[in-house]
């Protein structure tokens, strides 16, 4: 594929392309490509895709330039369209496959609408999220959700929902997903059908249940792609969707071999797996897990900073009706408010460039900013026991998923113009939007880990980031971009490190036995 030759993220190709054309034209091109796929068998498209996805081009940047999301989109379309036969039909030539990928690549990155102004931040965001998920390194983040739920009593309702939905308890899930993850991290594209069989003696039917969760053959995958949740992202937005196939990162081929679509599809799929499965339960999941998530954010802050006012302490002094956040870190002339927000945050929110849609789908973030304004107003009162004169306020909004929103100033470029007006004449001085940062839970873990390790001083880091937020040259989209300048090696959070060690011990004991 013809791609940019420098190391600038591929998203910037939007700035160098011809004038935007209407969405209708994109739809015509997409329908033409989807119709053309009908000349060939779905199995031949899958075979070409697997060869392409597992071709190592020698560097992460070259692998990124191959645009794996486009390859996986062709797979999705070939399987989703029931008029395309699995076996009957011509075998697609590699040259045709490459030509279709190139045609998708060359679709202008953003279409615009004649009734709405160009909003650069909204234009770039869907492409950034798609590509950064392929660049983000493997890690232990897929253990975070089950490790948090494992803290609950066995009889807790959320723990029961986990067992009913996943078919095993959290510790068993951790062990088996750990073993599955290890198979691909070691560079193997396929795993033998008997790979997990040695674990059956200890884990029994849970082994089969894990494979049921993550593995589909092509007919079963076609059935999955007919479901409503597979239809949520359509039209132009589908070009920016991180692979829907991450829900089923392994495919069982006709030979019986179990093959991973792509290492990053597995990594992201495992990270999202528990959340995606439990999301079907709606508030039965989000309400109790929000409490776990908020407590975890507080725990990270307390472990890292020397002086922290927790929500419990603040409520004890100010009363249960007082506006509050999870924690307030008070250090070196700063109040750093921490507010955790957990929600479903489904895939459509990541690929939209529509201001109204983005506001509705991320309203929890909007609520956190307004909560920050309320709490900083209260902290500014001399009668407040936690009042300190002359401090600078910052707000860290910790989200359960990376939403690619950046900082508060950036929200004004993403939301409708009237949604982030300051609520009173002093709010801009108390907590300016450039002092607000939206961090994923992984970014927050890394930030608190770096503070605890002494790699950074949080007030200094926040002052620098807030100052740069107002500069179009020096500003950064992600808080982690400021952090990475100071940290050579990120600390693994205690929650995840303990989960890894306990799992290793259980697996080692089983092997010895």
Coordinates of C-alpha atoms in Angstrom, one line a residue:
X1 CA 0.0 0.0 0.0
X2 CA 1.1 3.5 -0.7
X3 CA 1.4 5.3 2.6
X4 CA 3.1 8.4 4.1
X5 CA 6.9 8.0 4.1
X6 CA 7.7 9.8 7.3
X7 CA 7.0 8.8 10.9
X8 CA 4.0 11.1 11.4
X9 CA 0.9 9.3 12.5
X10 CA -1.1 8.2 9.5
X11 CA -4.0 10.3 10.7
X12 CA -2.3 13.4 9.4
X13 CA -2.9 12.2 5.9
X14 CA -6.3 13.9 6.3
X15 CA -4.6 17.3 6.1
X16 CA -2.9 16.6 2.7
X17 CA -5.9 15.1 0.9
X18 CA -8.2 16.6 -1.7
X19 CA -11.2 18.7 -0.7
X20 CA -13.7 16.8 1.3
X21 CA -16.5 15.1 -0.6
X22 CA -20.0 14.4 0.8
X23 CA -20.8 11.3 2.8
X24 CA -23.0 10.1 -0.1
X25 CA -19.9 9.7 -2.2
X26 CA -18.1 7.6 0.5
X27 CA -21.2 5.4 0.7
X28 CA -21.1 4.8 -3.0
X29 CA -17.5 3.8 -2.9
X30 CA -18.0 1.5 0.1
X31 CA -21.0 -0.2 -1.5
X32 CA -19.0 -0.7 -4.7
X33 CA -16.2 -2.4 -2.8
X34 CA -18.6 -4.5 -0.8
X35 CA -20.4 -5.5 -4.0
X36 CA -17.1 -6.4 -5.6
X37 CA -16.2 -8.8 -2.8
X38 CA -19.2 -11.0 -3.9
X39 CA -17.2 -12.3 -6.8
X40 CA -15.0 -14.2 -4.4
X41 CA -15.3 -16.7 -1.6
X42 CA -15.1 -15.5 2.0
X43 CA -12.5 -18.1 2.8
X44 CA -10.2 -16.8 0.2
X45 CA -10.5 -13.3 1.6
X46 CA -9.7 -14.6 5.1
X47 CA -6.7 -16.5 3.9
X48 CA -5.2 -13.4 2.2
X49 CA -6.0 -11.3 5.3
X50 CA -4.2 -13.7 7.7
X51 CA -1.1 -13.8 5.4
X52 CA -1.1 -10.0 5.3
X53 CA -1.8 -9.4 9.0
X54 CA 1.1 -11.7 10.0
X55 CA 3.7 -10.4 7.6
X56 CA 6.4 -8.8 9.6
X57 CA 7.8 -5.7 7.9
X58 CA 10.7 -5.2 10.3
X59 CA 9.4 -2.3 12.5
X60 CA 6.3 -1.2 14.3
X61 CA 6.0 1.8 12.0
X62 CA 6.2 -0.2 8.8
X63 CA 3.6 -2.7 10.3
X64 CA 1.4 0.3 11.1
X65 CA 1.7 1.6 7.6
X66 CA 0.2 -1.6 6.3
X67 CA -3.1 -0.4 7.8
X68 CA -4.3 -3.7 9.5
X69 CA -7.6 -2.1 10.3
X70 CA -8.4 -1.9 6.5
X71 CA -7.5 -5.6 6.1
X72 CA -9.8 -6.6 9.0
X73 CA -12.6 -4.4 7.7
X74 CA -12.5 -6.4 4.4
X75 CA -12.7 -9.6 6.4
X76 CA -15.7 -8.2 8.4
X77 CA -17.5 -7.2 5.2
X78 CA -16.8 -10.6 3.5
X79 CA -18.2 -12.5 6.5
X80 CA -21.1 -10.2 7.3
X81 CA -22.5 -10.3 3.8
X82 CA -24.5 -13.6 3.5
X83 CA -24.7 -13.3 -0.3
X84 CA -20.9 -14.1 -0.2
X85 CA -20.4 -17.8 -0.2
X86 CA -17.9 -19.3 2.3
X87 CA -16.5 -21.7 -0.3
X88 CA -18.2 -21.3 -3.6
X89 CA -16.8 -18.6 -5.9
X90 CA -13.5 -17.6 -7.2
X91 CA -10.4 -17.5 -5.1
X92 CA -9.5 -13.8 -4.7
X93 CA -6.1 -13.0 -6.2
X94 CA -3.6 -11.2 -4.0
X95 CA -3.5 -8.4 -6.5
X96 CA -7.2 -7.8 -6.2
X97 CA -7.1 -7.9 -2.4
X98 CA -4.3 -5.3 -2.4
X99 CA -6.2 -3.1 -4.8
X100 CA -9.3 -3.1 -2.6
X101 CA -7.2 -2.2 0.4
X102 CA -5.6 0.6 -1.5
X103 CA -8.9 2.0 -2.6
X104 CA -10.1 2.0 1.0
X105 CA -6.9 3.7 2.0
X106 CA -7.4 6.5 -0.6
X107 CA -10.8 7.4 0.5
X108 CA -10.4 11.0 1.9
X109 CA -10.1 10.7 5.7
X110 CA -12.9 13.1 6.5
X111 CA -16.0 14.0 4.6
X112 CA -17.4 17.0 6.5
X113 CA -20.9 18.2 6.2
X114 CA -21.9 21.4 4.4
X115 CA -24.1 22.5 7.4
X116 CA -21.4 22.2 9.9
X117 CA -18.0 23.9 10.3
X118 CA -14.7 22.0 10.0
X119 CA -13.6 20.9 13.5
X120 CA -10.0 19.7 13.3
X121 CA -9.9 18.0 16.7
X122 CA -13.1 16.0 15.8
X123 CA -11.7 15.1 12.4
X124 CA -8.5 13.7 13.7
X125 CA -9.8 11.9 16.8
X126 CA -11.3 8.8 15.2
X127 CA -8.2 8.1 13.2
X128 CA -5.9 8.6 16.2
X129 CA -7.8 6.2 18.3
X130 CA -7.8 3.5 15.6
X131 CA -4.1 3.7 15.0
X132 CA -2.9 4.2 18.6
X133 CA -4.6 1.0 19.6
X134 CA -2.3 -0.8 17.2
X135 CA 0.8 1.0 18.5
X136 CA 0.1 0.6 22.2
X137 CA 2.3 -2.1 23.7
X138 CA 1.2 -5.4 25.0
X139 CA 0.7 -5.4 28.8
X140 CA -1.1 -6.9 31.7
X141 CA -4.1 -4.5 31.5
X142 CA -6.4 -7.4 30.6
X143 CA -6.1 -8.6 34.2
X144 CA -7.4 -5.3 35.7
X145 CA -11.2 -6.0 35.5
X146 CA -11.1 -9.6 36.7
X147 CA -8.6 -8.7 39.5
X148 CA -10.9 -5.9 40.8
X149 CA -13.9 -8.3 40.7
X150 CA -11.9 -11.0 42.5
X151 CA -11.7 -8.7 45.5
X152 CA -15.4 -9.0 46.0
X153 CA -16.9 -11.6 48.4
X154 CA -18.0 -14.8 46.5
X155 CA -21.6 -14.0 47.2
X156 CA -21.5 -10.4 45.9
X157 CA -24.0 -9.9 43.1
X158 CA -21.4 -8.6 40.6
X159 CA -19.2 -11.6 41.4
X160 CA -22.1 -13.9 40.6
X161 CA -22.8 -12.0 37.4
X162 CA -19.2 -12.6 36.4
X163 CA -19.4 -16.3 37.0
X164 CA -22.7 -16.6 35.1
X165 CA -21.5 -14.5 32.2
X166 CA -17.9 -15.7 31.8
X167 CA -18.6 -19.3 33.0
X168 CA -15.9 -19.3 35.7
X169 CA -14.7 -17.4 38.7
X170 CA -12.3 -14.4 38.3
X171 CA -9.1 -16.3 39.4
X172 CA -9.8 -19.1 36.9
X173 CA -10.4 -16.5 34.2
X174 CA -7.1 -14.8 35.0
X175 CA -5.1 -18.0 34.8
X176 CA -6.6 -19.2 31.6
X177 CA -6.5 -15.9 29.8
X178 CA -2.9 -15.5 31.0
X179 CA -2.1 -18.8 29.3
X180 CA -3.9 -17.9 26.2
X181 CA -2.2 -14.5 26.0
X182 CA 1.2 -16.1 26.5
X183 CA 0.8 -18.2 23.4
X184 CA 0.6 -15.1 21.0
X185 CA 3.0 -12.8 22.9
X186 CA 5.6 -15.4 22.2
X187 CA 5.1 -14.8 18.5
X188 CA 3.0 -17.8 17.6
X189 CA 0.3 -17.1 15.0
X190 CA -1.6 -20.3 15.7
X191 CA -2.0 -22.4 18.7
X192 CA -2.6 -26.2 18.6
X193 CA -6.1 -27.3 19.5
X194 CA -4.6 -29.2 22.4
X195 CA -2.7 -26.2 23.7
X196 CA -4.8 -25.7 26.8
X197 CA -5.6 -29.4 27.4
X198 CA -3.0 -29.8 30.2
X199 CA -5.0 -27.3 32.2
X200 CA -8.2 -29.4 32.1
X201 CA -7.1 -31.5 35.1
X202 CA -7.4 -28.4 37.3
X203 CA -9.8 -26.2 35.5
X204 CA -12.1 -28.7 33.8
X205 CA -14.9 -27.3 31.7
X206 CA -13.6 -23.7 32.2
X207 CA -11.0 -24.4 29.4
X208 CA -13.8 -25.1 26.9
X209 CA -15.7 -22.1 28.1
X210 CA -12.7 -19.8 27.5
X211 CA -12.4 -21.1 24.0
X212 CA -16.2 -20.6 23.6
X213 CA -15.6 -16.9 24.6
X214 CA -12.8 -16.1 22.2
X215 CA -12.8 -18.6 19.3
X216 CA -15.2 -18.8 16.4
X217 CA -15.1 -20.7 13.2
X218 CA -16.1 -18.8 10.1
X219 CA -19.8 -19.8 10.0
X220 CA -20.2 -18.9 13.7
X221 CA -18.4 -15.6 13.1
X222 CA -20.8 -14.8 10.3
X223 CA -23.6 -15.4 12.7
X224 CA -22.0 -13.1 15.3
X225 CA -21.7 -10.3 12.7
X226 CA -25.5 -10.4 12.1
X227 CA -26.2 -9.3 15.7
X228 CA -27.3 -5.8 16.5
X229 CA -24.2 -5.0 18.4
X230 CA -22.1 -5.7 15.2
X231 CA -24.2 -3.1 13.3
X232 CA -23.7 -0.2 15.7
X233 CA -20.8 1.3 13.7
X234 CA -21.9 1.9 10.2
X235 CA -21.2 4.1 7.2
X236 CA -18.1 6.4 7.2
X237 CA -17.4 5.6 10.9
X238 CA -16.8 2.0 10.1
X239 CA -13.6 3.0 8.3
X240 CA -12.2 4.1 11.7
X241 CA -13.5 1.3 13.9
X242 CA -10.9 -0.8 15.8
X243 CA -11.5 -4.3 14.6
X244 CA -14.9 -5.6 15.8
X245 CA -13.2 -9.0 15.5
X246 CA -11.4 -8.3 18.8
X247 CA -14.4 -9.8 20.5
X248 CA -13.4 -13.1 18.9
X249 CA -9.6 -12.7 18.5
X250 CA -9.1 -16.3 17.4
X251 CA -10.6 -18.1 14.3
X252 CA -10.8 -21.8 14.0
X253 CA -9.9 -22.8 10.5
X254 CA -11.3 -25.7 8.6
X255 CA -8.2 -27.7 9.4
X256 CA -9.0 -27.3 13.1
X257 CA -6.1 -24.9 13.7
X258 CA -6.8 -22.0 16.0
X259 CA -5.3 -18.8 14.6
X260 CA -5.1 -15.3 16.0
X261 CA -6.2 -12.5 13.7
X262 CA -3.5 -10.2 14.8
X263 CA -1.4 -9.8 18.1
X264 CA -2.9 -6.4 18.8
X265 CA -6.5 -7.6 18.1
X266 CA -5.9 -10.2 20.8
X267 CA -4.3 -7.7 23.2
X268 CA -7.1 -5.2 22.9
X269 CA -9.7 -8.0 22.8
X270 CA -8.5 -9.5 26.1
X271 CA -8.5 -6.0 27.7
X272 CA -12.1 -5.4 26.7
X273 CA -13.4 -8.9 27.1
X274 CA -14.8 -8.7 30.6
X275 CA -16.3 -5.3 30.1
X276 CA -17.9 -6.2 26.8
X277 CA -19.5 -9.4 28.1
X278 CA -20.8 -7.8 31.3
X279 CA -22.1 -4.7 29.4
X280 CA -25.1 -6.8 28.3
X281 CA -26.2 -6.6 32.0
X282 CA -26.4 -2.8 31.9
X283 CA -26.8 -1.2 35.3
X284 CA -26.5 -4.5 37.0
X285 CA -22.9 -4.3 35.9
X286 CA -22.1 -0.5 35.8
X287 CA -23.5 0.4 39.2
X288 CA -21.5 -2.0 41.4
X289 CA -18.4 -1.9 39.2
X290 CA -18.4 1.9 39.3
X291 CA -18.0 1.7 43.1
X292 CA -15.0 -0.7 42.6
X293 CA -13.5 1.6 40.0
X294 CA -13.8 4.7 42.1
X295 CA -12.3 2.9 45.1
X296 CA -9.4 1.8 42.9
X297 CA -8.7 5.3 41.7
X298 CA -8.7 6.5 45.3
X299 CA -6.3 3.6 46.3
X300 CA -3.9 4.6 43.5
X301 CA -3.9 8.2 44.6
X302 CA -3.4 7.4 48.3
X303 CA -0.5 5.0 47.5
X304 CA 1.3 7.6 45.5
X305 CA 0.8 11.0 47.2
X306 CA 1.8 12.0 50.7
X307 CA -1.2 14.1 51.5
X308 CA -4.6 13.0 50.1
X309 CA -8.1 13.9 51.2
X310 CA -10.4 11.0 50.3
X311 CA -14.1 11.2 49.5
X312 CA -14.8 9.5 52.9
X313 CA -12.7 12.1 54.8
X314 CA -14.2 15.0 52.9
X315 CA -17.8 13.8 53.4
X316 CA -17.1 13.3 57.1
X317 CA -16.1 16.9 57.4
X318 CA -18.5 18.5 55.0
X319 CA -21.5 16.3 55.1
X320 CA -23.0 13.8 52.7
X321 CA -24.7 16.4 50.5
X322 CA -21.5 18.4 49.8
X323 CA -20.1 18.1 46.3
X324 CA -17.1 15.8 46.3
X325 CA -14.7 13.9 44.2
X326 CA -12.8 10.6 44.8
X327 CA -9.7 12.3 46.2
X328 CA -8.0 15.6 46.5
X329 CA -4.2 15.5 46.4
X330 CA -2.8 18.6 48.2
X331 CA 0.8 19.2 47.4
X332 CA 3.2 22.1 46.7
X333 CA 0.5 24.8 46.3
X334 CA -1.8 22.6 44.3
X335 CA -5.2 20.9 44.7
X336 CA -5.3 17.9 42.4
X337 CA -8.8 16.6 42.2
X338 CA -9.3 13.0 41.1
X339 CA -12.8 12.1 39.8
X340 CA -13.3 8.6 38.4
X341 CA -16.0 7.9 35.7
X342 CA -17.0 4.4 34.7
X343 CA -19.6 3.9 32.0
X344 CA -20.3 1.5 29.0
X345 CA -18.6 3.9 26.6
X346 CA -19.5 1.7 23.6
X347 CA -17.5 1.7 20.3
X348 CA -19.6 4.4 18.5
X349 CA -18.3 7.1 20.9
X350 CA -14.8 6.5 19.6
X351 CA -15.5 6.9 16.0
X352 CA -18.0 9.8 15.9
X353 CA -17.0 13.3 14.9
X354 CA -20.5 14.7 15.6
X355 CA -20.5 17.2 18.5
X356 CA -23.9 16.3 19.8
X357 CA -23.3 12.6 19.7
X358 CA -19.9 12.9 21.4
X359 CA -21.5 15.0 24.2
X360 CA -24.3 12.5 24.8
X361 CA -22.0 9.5 24.7
X362 CA -19.4 11.0 27.1
X363 CA -21.7 12.9 29.4
X364 CA -20.0 11.3 32.4
X365 CA -16.9 13.3 31.5
X366 CA -18.9 16.5 31.2
X367 CA -20.4 15.8 34.6
X368 CA -16.9 15.3 36.1
X369 CA -15.8 18.7 34.9
X370 CA -18.9 20.4 36.4
X371 CA -18.2 18.4 39.6
X372 CA -14.7 19.8 39.6
X373 CA -16.0 23.4 39.4
X374 CA -18.3 22.8 42.3
X375 CA -15.6 21.2 44.5
X376 CA -13.0 23.9 43.8
X377 CA -15.6 26.6 44.7
X378 CA -16.2 24.8 48.0
X379 CA -12.4 24.4 48.6
X380 CA -12.0 28.2 48.0
X381 CA -14.2 29.0 51.1
X382 CA -12.1 29.9 54.1
X383 CA -14.5 28.0 56.3
X384 CA -13.8 24.7 54.5
X385 CA -11.4 22.6 56.7
X386 CA -9.4 21.6 53.6
X387 CA -9.1 25.2 52.3
X388 CA -5.6 26.4 51.5
X389 CA -5.0 30.0 50.3
X390 CA -3.4 30.7 47.0
X391 CA -3.5 27.2 45.5
X392 CA -3.8 26.2 41.9
X393 CA -6.5 23.7 41.1
X394 CA -6.3 20.8 38.6
X395 CA -8.7 18.0 37.8
X396 CA -7.9 14.5 36.6
X397 CA -10.9 12.8 35.2
X398 CA -10.1 9.0 35.2
X399 CA -12.2 7.1 32.7
X400 CA -12.7 3.3 32.5
X401 CA -11.8 3.4 28.8
X402 CA -9.4 5.5 26.7
X403 CA -11.8 8.0 25.1
X404 CA -9.2 10.1 23.2
X405 CA -10.6 13.4 24.5
X406 CA -7.3 14.9 25.7
X407 CA -7.7 17.8 28.0
X408 CA -10.5 20.2 29.0
X409 CA -9.6 22.8 26.5
X410 CA -9.8 20.2 23.7
X411 CA -13.4 19.4 24.8
X412 CA -14.5 22.9 23.6
X413 CA -13.4 21.7 20.1
X414 CA -15.4 18.4 20.4
X415 CA -18.6 19.4 22.3
X416 CA -21.4 21.7 21.2
X417 CA -20.4 25.3 21.8
X418 CA -22.7 25.9 24.8
X419 CA -22.0 22.8 26.8
X420 CA -18.8 23.8 28.7
X421 CA -19.6 27.4 29.6
X422 CA -18.1 28.3 32.9
X423 CA -20.9 28.1 35.5
X424 CA -20.0 31.4 37.3
X425 CA -17.7 34.3 36.8
X426 CA -14.9 32.9 39.0
X427 CA -14.9 29.3 37.6
X428 CA -12.4 30.1 34.9
X429 CA -9.9 31.4 37.4
X430 CA -10.6 28.6 39.9
X431 CA -10.4 25.7 37.4
X432 CA -9.6 26.7 33.8
X433 CA -10.3 24.0 31.2
X434 CA -6.6 23.8 30.4
X435 CA -6.1 22.5 33.9
X436 CA -8.5 19.6 33.3
X437 CA -7.1 16.3 32.0
X438 CA -9.0 13.2 30.8
X439 CA -6.9 10.1 31.5
X440 CA -7.7 6.5 30.9
X441 CA -7.3 4.2 33.9
X442 CA -4.0 2.9 32.4
X443 CA -2.7 6.5 32.1
X444 CA -3.7 7.2 35.7
X445 CA -2.0 4.0 36.9
X446 CA 1.2 5.0 35.2
X447 CA 1.0 8.6 36.4
X448 CA 0.5 7.6 40.1
X449 CA 3.2 4.9 39.7
X450 CA 5.7 7.5 38.4
X451 CA 4.8 9.8 41.3
X452 CA 5.2 7.0 43.8
X453 CA 8.6 6.0 42.3
X454 CA 9.8 9.6 42.4
X455 CA 10.2 9.8 38.6
X456 CA 8.1 13.0 38.5
X457 CA 6.6 15.6 40.8
X458 CA 2.9 15.8 40.1
X459 CA 2.6 19.6 40.6
X460 CA 5.5 20.3 38.2
X461 CA 4.1 17.9 35.6
X462 CA 0.6 19.4 35.8
X463 CA 2.0 23.0 35.6
X464 CA 3.9 22.2 32.5
X465 CA 1.0 20.3 30.8
X466 CA -1.5 23.0 31.6
X467 CA 0.7 25.7 30.3
X468 CA 1.3 23.8 27.1
X469 CA -2.4 23.0 26.6
X470 CA -2.8 26.7 25.7
X471 CA -0.1 26.5 23.0
X472 CA -0.9 24.9 19.7
X473 CA 2.7 24.0 19.1
X474 CA 3.7 22.7 22.5
X475 CA 0.4 21.1 23.5
X476 CA -0.1 17.4 23.5
X477 CA -3.2 15.4 22.9
X478 CA -2.6 12.8 25.7
X479 CA -1.4 13.4 29.2
X480 CA 0.8 10.3 28.8
X481 CA 2.9 12.3 26.2
X482 CA 4.0 14.6 29.0
X483 CA 4.6 11.7 31.4
X484 CA 6.8 9.6 29.0
X485 CA 9.4 12.4 28.8
X486 CA 10.3 11.6 32.4
X487 CA 9.8 7.9 32.8
X488 CA 12.0 5.1 31.4
X489 CA 10.0 2.2 32.8
X490 CA 6.5 2.3 34.0
X491 CA 5.6 0.7 37.3
X492 CA 3.1 -2.2 37.3
X493 CA 0.2 -1.3 39.7
X494 CA 0.0 -3.4 42.8
X495 CA -3.4 -4.8 41.8
X496 CA -2.1 -6.2 38.5
X497 CA 1.3 -7.2 39.8
X498 CA -0.3 -9.2 42.6
X499 CA -2.7 -10.8 40.1
X500 CA 0.2 -11.8 37.8
X501 CA 2.2 -13.3 40.7
X502 CA -0.7 -15.3 42.2
X503 CA -1.6 -16.6 38.7
X504 CA 2.0 -17.7 38.1
X505 CA 2.1 -19.5 41.5
X506 CA -1.2 -21.3 40.8
X507 CA 0.0 -22.4 37.3
X508 CA 3.4 -23.4 38.6
X509 CA 1.8 -25.5 41.4
X510 CA -0.4 -27.2 38.9
X511 CA 2.6 -28.0 36.6
X512 CA 4.6 -29.4 39.5
X513 CA 1.6 -31.6 40.6

